[in-house]
Amino acid sequence: MSDDRTVEIEDYTAPAGGWGSMKSLVEISAREKVGPEVIRELARQNKPDGFACVSCAWGKPAHPHVAEFCENGAKATAWELTSFRVTPAFFEQHTVSELIGWKDYDLEQAGRLTHPLKYDAATDKYAACSWDEAFAGIGAKLKTYDPTKVIFYASGRASLETSYMYSLLARMYGSQNLPDSSNMCHETTSVGLKSAIGSAVGTIHLSDYEKCDAIFYFGQNPGVNSPRFLHPLRDCAKRGVEIVVFNPLKERGLEKFQDPQNPIEMVTGKSTPIASQYHQLKTGGDVGAIMGMCKYLIEADDNAKRINGLPVLDHAFLAEHTTGFEAFADVARATEWSTIEHESGLPRTEIEAAAKVYAKSKAVIAVYGMGLTQHVGGIDNVHMVVNLMLLRGNIGKPGAGMGPVRGHSNVQGQRTVGITEKPELAPLDKLAEQYGFEPPREKGWDTVEACEAVLDGSAQAFVGLGGNFVRAIPDHARMEPKWRALDLTVHIATKLNRSHLLPGETSYLLPCLGRIETDMQGTGPQSVSIEDSFSQIYGSKGKATPASETLLSEPAIVAGIAKATLAPNPKLDWDAWVRDYARVRDAIEVTYPDLFKNFNDQMFTPGGFWKGVPAAHREWKTKSGKAEINVPQALNVTGFEEADGRFRLMTLRSNDQFNTTVYGYHDRFRGVKGTRDIVFMNRSDMIRMGITDGDDVDLVGDAGGNSDRRLNKLRVVEYAIPEGCLGAYYPECNLLIPVAHHARESHVPAAKSVPVRIEKTR
Ligand SMILES: Nc1nc2c(c(=O)[nH]1)N[C@H]1C(S)=C(S)[C@@H](COP(=O)(O)OP(=O)(O)OC[C@H]3O[C@@H](n4cnc5c(=O)[nH]c(N)nc54)[C@H](O)[C@@H]3O)O[C@H]1N2
Ligand SMILES: Nc1nc2c(c(=O)[nH]1)N[C@H]1C(S)=C(S)[C@@H](COP(=O)(O)OP(=O)(O)OC[C@H]3O[C@@H](n4cnc5c(=O)[nH]c(N)nc54)[C@H](O)[C@@H]3O)O[C@H]1N2
Ligand SMILES: [Mo]
C-alpha cells in the first residue's frame, strides 16, 4: 500500500516554495488520481466567492493572488477530492483487528468513506447501515447515560454553522464536555492572552504586515504549516523589515523563499532571504531568551535615565495601559546573564543583538505557534512575549501586536460559537432564553480531563466531530485499551483513521461531505462560514461533486443525532436549519449580536468581516482593566529538572502531513525521504553517547516513576539541533508523552519538551 519508502537522508538546500513545492504537488495529485476537477477547485481556493482552504487558518486576503493556495493547501484539496473510495466492500474484506495494524498513511490513502457504518463485534467488522438506523441507535444509547459522562469532541475544521449546532446538541443533552483540538494547540494562547491583555486571540490584521518594521518570530514553521504566510513575510523582508527568529531548528521557510507564483524567481532560481537574525535556542528556552531581551531593554532604559538620554521604553504607555511593570523590571534586573544564557542556550551577544533590533523598531509584530504553547510553562511563554511587546507599546497600534498563528482552519471560530468546556466562555443565559432549556453550568472536561475520564473509566461515550482524537492525544499505549471500554463511540469523518479502529461496545462511523463539495439541501446549495487567525469571518461555497451520494453534510448529521436524542423543542426546528443554513446564521446572530451583526449579509465581504478584538484598540478586558505584565514562574518551561542522559524531545510535523493525516514520507526541507521513523540529534550528544548517524535507537519516556513508554527503532539523523534536544515526528511519538505532562492552566499536552532517554536498539 505504501508509496516510495526508499530511505534517503540528505541536505536540502533549495528554498521553501519554488520548484520543490510544484513537484511535491504534482506527486500527490498523481497519487490521489485526481481529475481535472481539482484544477478547477484550486482556482476557487481562498477566493471571495470560492471555498476556504481546509488546511490551515491563515487569512484569506480581500485581493487574492490568481492562485491563492500553497503546496500544502493544494495537498489538502487533493486529499479531500481523491478518487479512491472506502466502500462497505472494503470493510467486508478487512477486520478491524487487521486494519489497526495499518500505518496512518495507508488508512487515509484508502480513500473517502462512503456509507454510514456500524461495528459488529461478532465479525470484528464495520458493516453498512442506514442513516435512520444509525441515528436511532445513537439516540437510544445516548438517552441511557449520565450526560456529564459523555464527551463531545470537535477537531477545528467544521464550519461555524455546524459547530454552533453541535455545541447546542451537547448542552441541550446536558453535557458541557466540549473539548476541541484547541485544547492540544492554542488553548495556551486563549488562557495566556486573556489573562494578560483581556482578549483571547491575536490582535493584528493581515494588513499590519504592511506596516510593521520588525517581526519577532517564535516557534512556528510557516514553510510547512502556513505557507501562504510566506508571501507577506517575503514582502516584509524585501522592504527591509527585520525578522528575528527564535527556533531550535533552522526551518527553511524562515530562511529563504522562492515564490512559485513569480515566474522570474522560478526561472532564475532566485529566492528571498527571510530572517535577518536566526537564534537557535534550546527547546523550552524562550522565557530565558525573552527575559534576556527585557533585561537588556530595561537596563538600557535605566542608563538612559541616568544620563538624561532618550528613553528606551515607552513610559507613557506603561503608565497609562499596564500594571506590574516595576515588579517585573526588578526580576529582570536581578536575573543573572549566566542564568539567562544557560536557560536559553544562547550567548548574551545574540540576545542583545535581538534586543537592539527591538529597541529601534517602531512597530513590532510578535508571531508564535506550537513552539511556545506546547510546554508545561506555555502560559509563561505567552506572557513573556506580551511583556516584551508591552515594554514599547507594541500592542494596539498599526503595524504592531500579537500574531499567534492558529492551526485548523476554523479552530478559533469553533470556540467563538460555543464549543468550549468552560461555562464562562459560553453565553449560557442567552442560550437558556433563546431555546427555553437549562444548560449545564458545571465546567466540562477539556482534552486532558477527557483522557483522564477514559483512563479511570468514568467516561461512558465519545462523539467526535472530525479529527483523530486517540492518535492526537498523548499516551497511546495506555489510552487505546481503555478506549475500547467505552460503551459508545461515534465518529463523524471523511476518511478512515486509527481512532475509528478502536470501537467501543457500540460504534458508528458516519461519513460526511467535505467543505469543498457541493452541499445541496432543501433550499438549494448551501454555504458555510469560518473564522481565521485574524478573527475575520467569511463564507465558503463548496462546488465539487460529492465523494458519494450517500454522504450527509455535517449539519445534517448533527441534526440527525439531535432529533434522535433530544425531546422536541418548539423553539428549535433542526430540519429547518438543515434546509437552509442561513437560518442557523440568524440564530448565531441572535446569540452573539455584537460579533455577528448582519451575518448573512456580511459573510461574503472580500477578506471577511472582523468580529472585533478589544485589545486591538487598547481596551483591556482584564481583572485590573489594564494590560498585565506578569512575572514568569520559572525560566525553565519544561516542567522537569535537567538530569544526566535526559533529553528534551520536541514532536514535529513533517512537510508531508496535516496533523495525524500523513500525506507521504518526504520531509523535503529537512532532507528526510522515505521514512518517518527518525530522530534528529546533535553531533556532540552523538559523540558523547557513541552513536553514529544512521544508528537505530529507542526513545524511552523519562518522566519519573517506572516509565514503560518506549518507541523502538528510530534511525538517528545528525542534525543542527541544540545539544540536549531531540526532534521526532508526531503522532508516532505521542506514546512517549504522559497525559499528566501538560501546560499549567491551559492543559495543552507539553508535546514540545518531552523528557526522554536514548537507548541503542538491541
Ligand atoms: N501542512 C500542514 N499545515 C498545518 C498543520 C500540519 O500538520 N501540516 N497543522 C495545523 C495545526 S492544527 C497547527 S496547530 C499548526 C501548527 O504549526 P506550528 O505552530 O508551526 O507547529 P509545529 O510544526 O508543531 O512546530 C512549530 C515550530 O516550533 C519549533 N519549536 C519547538 N520547540 C520550541 C521551543 O521550545 N521554542 C521555540 N521558539 N520553538 C520551538 C519547532 O522547531 C517548529 O519549527 O499548523 C497547522 N497547519
Ligand atoms: N505530540 C504531538 N501531539 C499533538 C500535536 C503536536 O504537535 N505534537 N499537535 C496537536 C494539535 S496542534 C492538534 S490541532 C491536534 C490535531 O488533532 P485532530 O484535529 O483530532 O486530528 P487531525 O489529524 O486533524 O484529524 C484528521 C481526521 O479528520 C477527519 N476529517 C478531515 N476533514 C474532515 C471534515 O471536513 N469533516 C469531518 N467530520 N472530519 C474530517 C478525517 O477523518 C481525518 O482522519 O493534535 C495535537 N497532538
Ligand atoms: Mo493545532
XYZ file of C-alpha atoms in Angstrom, residues 399-648:
250
model
C 1.733 47.507 12.358
C 2.147 46.055 15.841
C 0.603 43.378 18.013
C 0.251 39.728 18.840
C 0.119 37.322 15.900
C -0.419 33.754 17.104
C -0.754 31.508 14.046
C -3.743 29.211 14.526
C -3.919 25.628 13.369
C -7.104 24.102 11.951
C -8.990 26.300 9.514
C -11.893 27.035 11.883
C -10.461 26.173 15.279
C -10.759 29.742 16.515
C -14.301 30.009 15.172
C -15.474 26.850 16.927
C -14.619 28.425 20.255
C -16.398 31.639 19.216
C -19.722 29.844 18.690
C -19.827 27.800 21.867
C -17.588 24.734 21.526
C -15.985 25.137 24.908
C -15.924 23.211 28.137
C -15.630 26.459 30.103
C -19.045 27.762 31.164
C -17.802 31.353 31.428
C -16.944 31.362 27.718
C -20.427 30.416 26.515
C -23.444 32.772 26.755
C -25.428 30.261 28.812
C -28.127 32.665 29.977
C -28.690 33.790 26.442
C -28.955 30.198 25.185
C -31.340 29.345 28.024
C -33.602 32.203 26.975
C -33.303 31.634 23.227
C -34.103 27.917 23.385
C -36.006 27.561 26.642
C -33.790 24.989 28.344
C -31.477 24.836 31.333
C -27.889 24.424 30.099
C -25.338 22.664 32.312
C -23.421 25.184 34.414
C -20.596 22.982 35.708
C -17.255 23.122 33.938
C -16.960 20.292 31.396
C -13.944 18.159 30.502
C -11.152 19.533 28.357
C -8.998 17.162 26.308
C -6.716 16.136 29.170
C -9.650 15.675 31.549
C -11.500 13.669 28.900
C -8.428 11.400 28.623
C -8.305 11.017 32.395
C -12.005 10.157 32.430
C -11.436 7.469 29.802
C -8.465 6.128 31.758
C -10.325 5.921 35.072
C -13.462 4.519 33.443
C -15.786 7.403 34.292
C -16.410 8.401 30.655
C -19.257 6.435 29.082
C -19.342 7.592 25.477
C -17.432 9.656 22.923
C -18.806 11.573 19.951
C -16.230 13.091 17.612
C -16.960 15.801 15.058
C -13.952 15.154 12.825
C -10.386 14.601 13.939
C -8.431 11.612 15.093
C -8.651 12.059 18.820
C -6.962 8.901 20.051
C -3.985 9.471 17.758
C -3.650 13.187 18.521
C -3.615 12.816 22.317
C -0.654 11.654 24.446
C -0.024 8.256 25.978
C -1.333 5.991 23.195
C -0.334 2.733 24.776
C -2.267 3.484 27.965
C -5.219 5.122 26.215
C -6.005 2.645 23.453
C -7.100 -0.349 25.580
C -9.226 1.905 27.793
C -10.782 3.478 24.738
C -12.326 0.183 23.753
C -14.048 0.019 27.134
C -16.261 2.998 26.257
C -19.889 1.994 25.837
C -20.406 4.087 22.692
C -18.086 5.715 20.175
C -19.360 7.810 17.261
C -17.105 9.401 14.661
C -18.211 11.904 12.031
C -15.425 11.742 9.473
C -14.310 11.946 5.860
C -11.559 9.319 5.969
C -10.717 6.255 7.965
C -8.228 6.738 10.800
C -6.899 4.927 13.812
C -9.453 6.335 16.269
C -12.189 4.580 14.262
C -10.396 1.277 14.741
C -10.787 1.380 18.497
C -14.536 0.866 18.621
C -16.376 0.993 21.922
C -19.018 -1.555 22.871
C -21.260 0.058 20.237
C -19.653 2.081 17.499
C -20.758 4.102 14.474
C -18.754 5.694 11.709
C -20.648 8.492 9.984
C -19.184 9.758 6.699
C -19.724 13.404 5.822
C -19.285 15.849 2.963
C -16.097 17.887 2.959
C -16.073 21.659 2.699
C -15.005 21.638 -0.955
C -18.047 19.615 -2.033
C -21.499 20.832 -3.086
C -23.832 20.756 -0.123
C -27.333 20.519 -1.581
C -30.253 20.940 0.810
C -33.967 21.741 0.608
C -33.444 25.377 -0.360
C -30.575 24.704 -2.774
C -26.773 24.622 -2.486
C -25.558 25.819 0.900
C -22.622 27.943 2.002
C -20.868 27.821 5.349
C -18.584 30.196 7.220
C -15.344 30.094 9.187
C -13.100 32.387 11.257
C -9.352 32.720 10.564
C -6.302 33.595 12.691
C -7.098 37.314 12.290
C -10.667 36.976 13.630
C -12.023 37.585 10.128
C -15.206 35.673 9.346
C -16.116 34.687 5.812
C -18.212 32.420 3.690
C -17.173 29.318 1.809
C -19.003 27.607 -1.055
C -18.312 24.009 -1.975
C -18.815 23.126 -5.619
C -17.043 19.810 -6.222
C -19.053 16.649 -6.826
C -19.585 14.821 -3.506
C -17.478 11.703 -2.968
C -20.656 9.628 -2.674
C -24.390 10.171 -2.944
C -24.839 8.538 0.439
C -22.932 11.237 2.313
C -24.715 13.705 4.558
C -23.477 17.148 5.463
C -22.122 17.780 8.951
C -25.126 19.950 9.914
C -27.468 17.172 8.727
C -25.623 14.572 10.804
C -25.631 16.743 13.917
C -29.341 17.417 13.414
C -29.980 13.689 12.887
C -28.327 12.816 16.208
C -30.066 15.710 17.965
C -33.538 14.698 16.793
C -32.992 11.100 17.846
C -31.661 12.105 21.257
C -33.470 15.222 22.464
C -37.117 15.841 23.224
C -38.794 18.032 20.575
C -38.340 21.737 21.272
C -40.843 24.246 19.826
C -38.115 26.890 19.779
C -35.731 24.901 17.618
C -36.522 23.297 14.287
C -33.458 21.224 13.339
C -34.919 20.345 9.940
C -35.474 23.991 9.063
C -31.835 24.674 9.918
C -30.639 21.875 7.668
C -32.885 23.057 4.826
C -31.318 26.500 4.957
C -28.063 27.248 6.799
C -28.869 30.966 6.632
C -31.381 30.237 9.431
C -28.539 28.843 11.578
C -26.620 32.049 10.936
C -29.689 34.041 12.004
C -29.709 32.038 15.238
C -25.967 32.646 15.735
C -26.593 36.360 15.302
C -29.309 36.270 17.970
C -26.942 34.527 20.399
C -23.946 36.766 19.614
C -25.401 40.066 18.354
C -22.139 42.015 18.784
C -19.881 39.593 16.922
C -22.163 38.549 14.071
C -24.081 41.687 13.136
C -25.860 41.200 9.774
C -24.118 37.844 9.465
C -25.861 36.663 6.298
C -25.323 39.969 4.513
C -21.693 40.311 5.546
C -20.326 36.807 5.070
C -19.160 37.256 1.503
C -17.377 40.557 2.104
C -13.993 40.112 0.343
C -11.434 39.336 3.041
C -14.262 38.648 5.503
C -15.654 40.793 8.310
C -13.912 41.342 11.627
C -15.502 40.023 14.796
C -13.701 42.687 16.854
C -10.889 42.214 19.375
C -10.899 44.707 22.281
C -7.117 44.580 22.910
C -6.562 45.607 19.289
C -7.749 49.080 20.250
C -6.261 49.040 23.732
C -9.384 48.096 25.584
C -8.056 45.673 28.193
C -10.742 43.300 29.477
C -8.571 42.008 32.311
C -9.132 41.916 36.063
C -7.239 45.185 36.538
C -8.648 46.844 33.428
C -5.076 47.223 32.172
C -2.646 45.066 30.261
C -0.898 42.928 32.853
C 2.838 42.401 32.946
C 3.418 39.019 34.553
C 6.480 37.614 36.256
C 7.106 34.064 34.969
C 7.022 31.202 37.464
C 10.377 29.908 36.234
C 12.820 30.428 33.409
C 12.593 26.718 32.637
C 9.266 25.904 30.995
C 9.875 22.188 30.526
C 8.362 21.216 33.851
C 11.180 18.793 34.621
C 14.696 19.026 36.018
C 17.819 18.608 33.971
C 19.482 15.247 34.547
C 22.271 13.216 33.063
C 21.079 11.380 29.969
C 17.693 13.140 29.937
C 16.804 14.840 26.638
C 14.098 17.316 25.649
